Coordinates of C-alpha atoms in Angstrom, one line a residue:
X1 CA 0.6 -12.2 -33.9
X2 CA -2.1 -11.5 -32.0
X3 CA -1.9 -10.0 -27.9
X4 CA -2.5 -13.2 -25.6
X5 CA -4.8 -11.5 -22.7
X6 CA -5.6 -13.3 -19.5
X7 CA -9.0 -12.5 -18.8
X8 CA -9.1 -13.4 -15.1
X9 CA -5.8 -11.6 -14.3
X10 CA -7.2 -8.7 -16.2
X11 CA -10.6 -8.7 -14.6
X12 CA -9.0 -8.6 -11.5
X13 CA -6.8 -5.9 -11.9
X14 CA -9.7 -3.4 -12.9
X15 CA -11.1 -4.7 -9.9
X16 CA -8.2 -3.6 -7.6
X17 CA -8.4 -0.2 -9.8
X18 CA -11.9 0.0 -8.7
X19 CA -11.8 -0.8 -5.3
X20 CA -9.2 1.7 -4.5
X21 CA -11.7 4.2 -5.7
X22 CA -14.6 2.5 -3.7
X23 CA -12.6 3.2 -0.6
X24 CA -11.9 6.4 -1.8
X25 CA -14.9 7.7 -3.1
X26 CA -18.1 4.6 -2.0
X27 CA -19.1 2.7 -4.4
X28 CA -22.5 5.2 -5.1
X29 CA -19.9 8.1 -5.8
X30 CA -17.8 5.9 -8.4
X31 CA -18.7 6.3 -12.1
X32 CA -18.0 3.5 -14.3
X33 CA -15.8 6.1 -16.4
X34 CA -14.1 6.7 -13.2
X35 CA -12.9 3.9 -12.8
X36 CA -12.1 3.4 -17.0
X37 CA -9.7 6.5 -16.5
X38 CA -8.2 5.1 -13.1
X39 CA -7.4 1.5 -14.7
X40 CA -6.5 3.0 -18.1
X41 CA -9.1 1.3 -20.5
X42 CA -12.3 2.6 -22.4
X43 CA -15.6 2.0 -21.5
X44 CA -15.9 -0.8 -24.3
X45 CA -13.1 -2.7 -22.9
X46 CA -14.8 -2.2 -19.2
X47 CA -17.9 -4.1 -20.5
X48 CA -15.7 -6.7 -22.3
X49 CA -14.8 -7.7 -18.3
X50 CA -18.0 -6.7 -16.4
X51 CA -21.7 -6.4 -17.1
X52 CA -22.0 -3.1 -14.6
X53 CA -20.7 -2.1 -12.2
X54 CA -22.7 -4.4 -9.4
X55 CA -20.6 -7.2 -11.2
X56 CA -17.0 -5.0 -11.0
X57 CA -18.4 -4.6 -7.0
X58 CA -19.5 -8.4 -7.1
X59 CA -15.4 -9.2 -8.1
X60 CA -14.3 -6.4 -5.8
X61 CA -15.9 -8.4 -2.7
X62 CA -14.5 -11.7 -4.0
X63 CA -11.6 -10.6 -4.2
X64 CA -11.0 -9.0 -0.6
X65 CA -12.1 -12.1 1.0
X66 CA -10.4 -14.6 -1.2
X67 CA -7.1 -12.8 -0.7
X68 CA -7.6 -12.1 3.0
X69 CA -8.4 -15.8 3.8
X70 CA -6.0 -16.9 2.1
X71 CA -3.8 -15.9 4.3
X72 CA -4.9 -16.5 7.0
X73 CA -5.5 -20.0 6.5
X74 CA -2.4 -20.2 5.5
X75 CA -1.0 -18.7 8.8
X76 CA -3.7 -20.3 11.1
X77 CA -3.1 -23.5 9.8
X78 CA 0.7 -23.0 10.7
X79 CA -0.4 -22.6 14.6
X80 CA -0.2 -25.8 16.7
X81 CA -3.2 -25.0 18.9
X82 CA -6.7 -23.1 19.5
X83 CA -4.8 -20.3 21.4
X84 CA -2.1 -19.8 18.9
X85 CA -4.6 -19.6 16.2
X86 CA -6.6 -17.3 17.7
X87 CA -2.9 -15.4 18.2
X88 CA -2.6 -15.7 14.9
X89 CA -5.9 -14.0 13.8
X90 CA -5.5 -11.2 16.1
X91 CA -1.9 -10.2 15.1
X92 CA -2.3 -10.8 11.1
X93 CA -5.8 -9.3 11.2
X94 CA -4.1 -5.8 12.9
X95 CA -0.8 -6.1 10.5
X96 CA -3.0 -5.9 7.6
X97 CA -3.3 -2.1 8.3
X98 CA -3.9 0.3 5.1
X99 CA -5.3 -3.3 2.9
X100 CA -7.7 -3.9 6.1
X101 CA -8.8 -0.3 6.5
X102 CA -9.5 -0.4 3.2
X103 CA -11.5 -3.3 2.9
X104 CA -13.5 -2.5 5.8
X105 CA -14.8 0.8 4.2
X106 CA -15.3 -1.1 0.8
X107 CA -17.8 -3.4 3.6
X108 CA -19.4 -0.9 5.1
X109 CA -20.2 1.1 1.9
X110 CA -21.4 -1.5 0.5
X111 CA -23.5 -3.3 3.5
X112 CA -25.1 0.7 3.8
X113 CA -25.7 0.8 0.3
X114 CA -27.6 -2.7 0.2
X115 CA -29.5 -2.2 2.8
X116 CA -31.0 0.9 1.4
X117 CA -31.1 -0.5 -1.9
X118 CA -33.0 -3.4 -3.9
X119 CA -29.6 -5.3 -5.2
X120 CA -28.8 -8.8 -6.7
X121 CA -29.1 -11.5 -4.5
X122 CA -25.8 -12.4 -4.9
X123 CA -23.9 -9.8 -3.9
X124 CA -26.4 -10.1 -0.5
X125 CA -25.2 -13.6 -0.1
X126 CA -21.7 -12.9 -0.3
X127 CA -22.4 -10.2 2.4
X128 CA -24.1 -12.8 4.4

């Protein structure tokens, strides 16, 4: 019987690979057969997931902000009022430590990088 693979859980977990070499390394210093050897896949099964790797940075960046606002919408929405929310915000934001150190380097390598560069448009609307 054939191996059942779930794409999307599998795309994202060479993302994760990748981004902890982003942060590591910046995205311009990360070679696509970096990241292969990091995850533990070949090159073929890298472009089964991704088209290049502006697409594995395009799922890197959606998947930092879709796991950091979710939760804190979870958390915020938990507050009763404005000034407990924005409680909320401050202490979550600072707890996040090593994940949000990490994601903020993944930003700022990037931001530098597509400011220097001609990249997609969408990765600049996600940044915007």
């Amino acid at each position: 019987m054939p191996k059942i693979v779930d794409k999307a859980a599998k795309r994202a977990e060479i993302a994760r690979k990748a981004m902890d070499l982003f942060a590591k390394s910046g995205f311009e210093n990360t070679p696509i057969r970096e990241i292969t050897s990091y995850a533990g896949i070949g090159k073929g099964t890298f472009y089964d997931y991704f088209s290049d790797k502006e697409d594995i940075l395009n799922e890197v960046v959606s998947l930092m902000f879709s796991d950091w606002m979710e939760v804190m919408i979870q958390k915020v929405g938990q507050a009763e009022n404005p000034t407990q929310q924005l409680q909320v915000i401050l202490r979550e934001g600072s707890s996040l430590g090593a994940q949000f150190e990490q994601l903020m380097i993944i930003y700022m390598d990037v931001w530098r990088w597509s400011v220097s560069q001609k990249v997609s448009v969408e990765i600049n609307d996600k940044f915007k």
